[in-house]
Amino acid sequence: MQADELYDKLRMVHEPQGYCFANDRDRVMELLESLLINRDRYGYMACPCRLASGDRDVDKDIICPCVYREPDVKEFGSCYCNLYVSRAWNDGELPHEYVPERRPPEKMGF
């Protein structure tokens, strides 16, 4: 699968749920390519913006879309990576603020 195919598939699933891809198509494609690399490397699409352990059980919270996406988009209009965003974020109705890491430090130290 190529990044453009993944883009189309994920878009069809997540847009009806209110999650859009960011308008920066180049950045989105880089992130999707990284998801595919992680899928090949680990067997699952770990978040490309976080360090995966390679242990699916340890990383289950960062398998894209991660469990932090919903609260991030709700609070900031964007997920940590800026891959998934709200329409308001894309339309410039929300500031493009830094989204802080929600993953607990103990999950990052494996």
PDB file of C-alpha atoms in Angstrom:
ATOM      1  CA  MET A   1       0.000   0.000   0.000  1.00  0.00           C
ATOM      2  CA  GLN A   2       1.187   3.489  -0.820  1.00  0.00           C
ATOM      3  CA  ALA A   3       0.608   6.663   1.193  1.00  0.00           C
ATOM      4  CA  ASP A   4      -1.957   7.979  -1.279  1.00  0.00           C
ATOM      5  CA  GLU A   5      -4.001   4.768  -0.951  1.00  0.00           C
ATOM      6  CA  LEU A   6      -3.803   4.993   2.836  1.00  0.00           C
ATOM      7  CA  TYR A   7      -4.903   8.637   2.614  1.00  0.00           C
ATOM      8  CA  ASP A   8      -8.034   7.689   0.666  1.00  0.00           C
ATOM      9  CA  LYS A   9      -8.922   4.785   2.976  1.00  0.00           C
ATOM     10  CA  LEU A  10      -8.410   6.680   6.210  1.00  0.00           C
ATOM     11  CA  ARG A  11     -10.202   9.751   4.908  1.00  0.00           C
ATOM     12  CA  MET A  12     -13.318   7.704   4.127  1.00  0.00           C
ATOM     13  CA  VAL A  13     -13.318   6.243   7.645  1.00  0.00           C
ATOM     14  CA  HIS A  14     -12.409   9.280   9.749  1.00  0.00           C
ATOM     15  CA  GLU A  15     -14.005  12.264   8.008  1.00  0.00           C
ATOM     16  CA  PRO A  16     -17.546  11.064   8.796  1.00  0.00           C
ATOM     17  CA  GLN A  17     -16.427  10.972  12.453  1.00  0.00           C
ATOM     18  CA  GLY A  18     -15.374  14.632  12.260  1.00  0.00           C
ATOM     19  CA  TYR A  19     -11.625  14.121  11.834  1.00  0.00           C
ATOM     20  CA  CYS A  20     -10.001  15.694   8.791  1.00  0.00           C
ATOM     21  CA  PHE A  21      -6.471  15.521   7.530  1.00  0.00           C
ATOM     22  CA  ALA A  22      -4.569  18.765   7.941  1.00  0.00           C
ATOM     23  CA  ASN A  23      -4.474  21.046   4.903  1.00  0.00           C
ATOM     24  CA  ASP A  24      -0.681  20.657   4.633  1.00  0.00           C
ATOM     25  CA  ARG A  25      -0.784  17.789   2.140  1.00  0.00           C
ATOM     26  CA  ASP A  26       3.020  17.351   2.061  1.00  0.00           C
ATOM     27  CA  ARG A  27       3.156  16.968   5.852  1.00  0.00           C
ATOM     28  CA  VAL A  28       0.191  14.588   5.830  1.00  0.00           C
ATOM     29  CA  MET A  29       1.805  12.409   3.185  1.00  0.00           C
ATOM     30  CA  GLU A  30       5.082  12.313   5.154  1.00  0.00           C
ATOM     31  CA  LEU A  31       3.194  11.183   8.235  1.00  0.00           C
ATOM     32  CA  LEU A  32       1.270   8.537   6.293  1.00  0.00           C
ATOM     33  CA  GLU A  33       4.500   7.240   4.761  1.00  0.00           C
ATOM     34  CA  SER A  34       5.955   7.025   8.268  1.00  0.00           C
ATOM     35  CA  LEU A  35       2.886   5.100   9.447  1.00  0.00           C
ATOM     36  CA  LEU A  36       3.464   2.593   6.655  1.00  0.00           C
ATOM     37  CA  ILE A  37       7.146   2.303   7.591  1.00  0.00           C
ATOM     38  CA  ASN A  38       6.148   1.621  11.189  1.00  0.00           C
ATOM     39  CA  ARG A  39       3.612  -0.951  10.020  1.00  0.00           C
ATOM     40  CA  ASP A  40       6.360  -2.756   8.099  1.00  0.00           C
ATOM     41  CA  ARG A  41       8.820  -2.398  10.985  1.00  0.00           C
ATOM     42  CA  TYR A  42       6.554  -3.315  13.915  1.00  0.00           C
ATOM     43  CA  GLY A  43       3.502  -4.932  12.377  1.00  0.00           C
ATOM     44  CA  TYR A  44       1.252  -2.036  13.404  1.00  0.00           C
ATOM     45  CA  MET A  45       0.975   1.643  12.507  1.00  0.00           C
ATOM     46  CA  ALA A  46       2.568   3.259  15.528  1.00  0.00           C
ATOM     47  CA  CYS A  47       2.349   7.039  15.756  1.00  0.00           C
ATOM     48  CA  PRO A  48       5.213   8.454  13.694  1.00  0.00           C
ATOM     49  CA  CYS A  49       5.678  11.344  16.149  1.00  0.00           C
ATOM     50  CA  ARG A  50       6.433   9.114  19.104  1.00  0.00           C
ATOM     51  CA  LEU A  51       9.057   6.486  19.846  1.00  0.00           C
ATOM     52  CA  ALA A  52       7.530   3.027  19.582  1.00  0.00           C
ATOM     53  CA  SER A  53       8.869   0.139  21.640  1.00  0.00           C
ATOM     54  CA  GLY A  54       8.068  -2.568  19.129  1.00  0.00           C
ATOM     55  CA  ASP A  55       5.823  -4.267  21.696  1.00  0.00           C
ATOM     56  CA  ARG A  56       2.226  -3.965  20.557  1.00  0.00           C
ATOM     57  CA  ASP A  57       0.858  -4.189  24.109  1.00  0.00           C
ATOM     58  CA  VAL A  58       3.102  -1.370  25.314  1.00  0.00           C
ATOM     59  CA  ASP A  59       2.338   0.721  22.231  1.00  0.00           C
ATOM     60  CA  LYS A  60      -1.401   0.071  21.954  1.00  0.00           C
ATOM     61  CA  ASP A  61      -2.116   3.642  23.081  1.00  0.00           C
ATOM     62  CA  ILE A  62      -0.095   5.080  20.175  1.00  0.00           C
ATOM     63  CA  ILE A  63      -1.404   2.911  17.355  1.00  0.00           C
ATOM     64  CA  CYS A  64      -2.798   5.456  14.923  1.00  0.00           C
ATOM     65  CA  PRO A  65      -5.272   6.872  15.473  1.00  0.00           C
ATOM     66  CA  CYS A  66      -3.937   6.974  19.006  1.00  0.00           C
ATOM     67  CA  VAL A  67      -6.096   7.162  22.100  1.00  0.00           C
ATOM     68  CA  TYR A  68      -4.971  10.766  22.578  1.00  0.00           C
ATOM     69  CA  ARG A  69      -6.394  11.974  19.266  1.00  0.00           C
ATOM     70  CA  GLU A  70      -9.914  12.582  20.533  1.00  0.00           C
ATOM     71  CA  PRO A  71      -8.970  14.703  23.566  1.00  0.00           C
ATOM     72  CA  ASP A  72      -6.280  16.529  21.550  1.00  0.00           C
ATOM     73  CA  VAL A  73      -8.665  17.457  18.735  1.00  0.00           C
ATOM     74  CA  LYS A  74     -11.376  18.364  21.213  1.00  0.00           C
ATOM     75  CA  GLU A  75      -9.078  20.704  23.165  1.00  0.00           C
ATOM     76  CA  PHE A  76      -6.684  21.997  20.489  1.00  0.00           C
ATOM     77  CA  GLY A  77      -8.373  21.199  17.177  1.00  0.00           C
ATOM     78  CA  SER A  78      -5.460  18.964  16.211  1.00  0.00           C
ATOM     79  CA  CYS A  79      -3.826  15.751  17.314  1.00  0.00           C
ATOM     80  CA  TYR A  80      -0.231  15.741  18.568  1.00  0.00           C
ATOM     81  CA  CYS A  81       1.171  15.128  15.058  1.00  0.00           C
ATOM     82  CA  ASN A  82      -1.174  17.546  13.277  1.00  0.00           C
ATOM     83  CA  LEU A  83      -2.298  14.637  11.099  1.00  0.00           C
ATOM     84  CA  TYR A  84      -5.919  14.634  12.254  1.00  0.00           C
ATOM     85  CA  VAL A  85      -7.566  17.992  12.781  1.00  0.00           C
ATOM     86  CA  SER A  86     -11.000  19.500  13.081  1.00  0.00           C
ATOM     87  CA  ARG A  87     -12.620  21.437  10.259  1.00  0.00           C
ATOM     88  CA  ALA A  88     -12.357  24.585  12.394  1.00  0.00           C
ATOM     89  CA  TRP A  89      -8.583  24.064  12.698  1.00  0.00           C
ATOM     90  CA  ASN A  90      -8.267  23.597   8.932  1.00  0.00           C
ATOM     91  CA  ASP A  91     -10.414  26.672   8.298  1.00  0.00           C
ATOM     92  CA  GLY A  92      -8.210  28.826  10.542  1.00  0.00           C
ATOM     93  CA  GLU A  93     -10.954  29.349  13.117  1.00  0.00           C
ATOM     94  CA  LEU A  94      -8.719  27.910  15.844  1.00  0.00           C
ATOM     95  CA  PRO A  95      -5.141  28.888  16.634  1.00  0.00           C
ATOM     96  CA  HIS A  96      -2.524  26.364  15.571  1.00  0.00           C
ATOM     97  CA  GLU A  97      -1.077  25.872  19.017  1.00  0.00           C
ATOM     98  CA  TYR A  98       1.482  23.337  20.158  1.00  0.00           C
ATOM     99  CA  VAL A  99      -0.317  20.185  21.291  1.00  0.00           C
ATOM    100  CA  PRO A 100       1.384  18.878  24.435  1.00  0.00           C
ATOM    101  CA  GLU A 101       2.255  15.220  24.850  1.00  0.00           C
ATOM    102  CA  ARG A 102      -0.458  13.356  26.753  1.00  0.00           C
ATOM    103  CA  ARG A 103       1.286  10.006  26.810  1.00  0.00           C
ATOM    104  CA  PRO A 104       2.388   9.235  30.359  1.00  0.00           C
ATOM    105  CA  PRO A 105       6.168   9.331  30.883  1.00  0.00           C
ATOM    106  CA  GLU A 106       6.193   5.730  32.126  1.00  0.00           C
ATOM    107  CA  LYS A 107       4.901   4.611  28.703  1.00  0.00           C
ATOM    108  CA  MET A 108       7.793   6.380  26.983  1.00  0.00           C
ATOM    109  CA  GLY A 109      10.580   4.820  29.027  1.00  0.00           C
ATOM    110  CA  PHE A 110      10.084   1.192  28.113  1.00  0.00           C
TER     111      PHE A 110
END
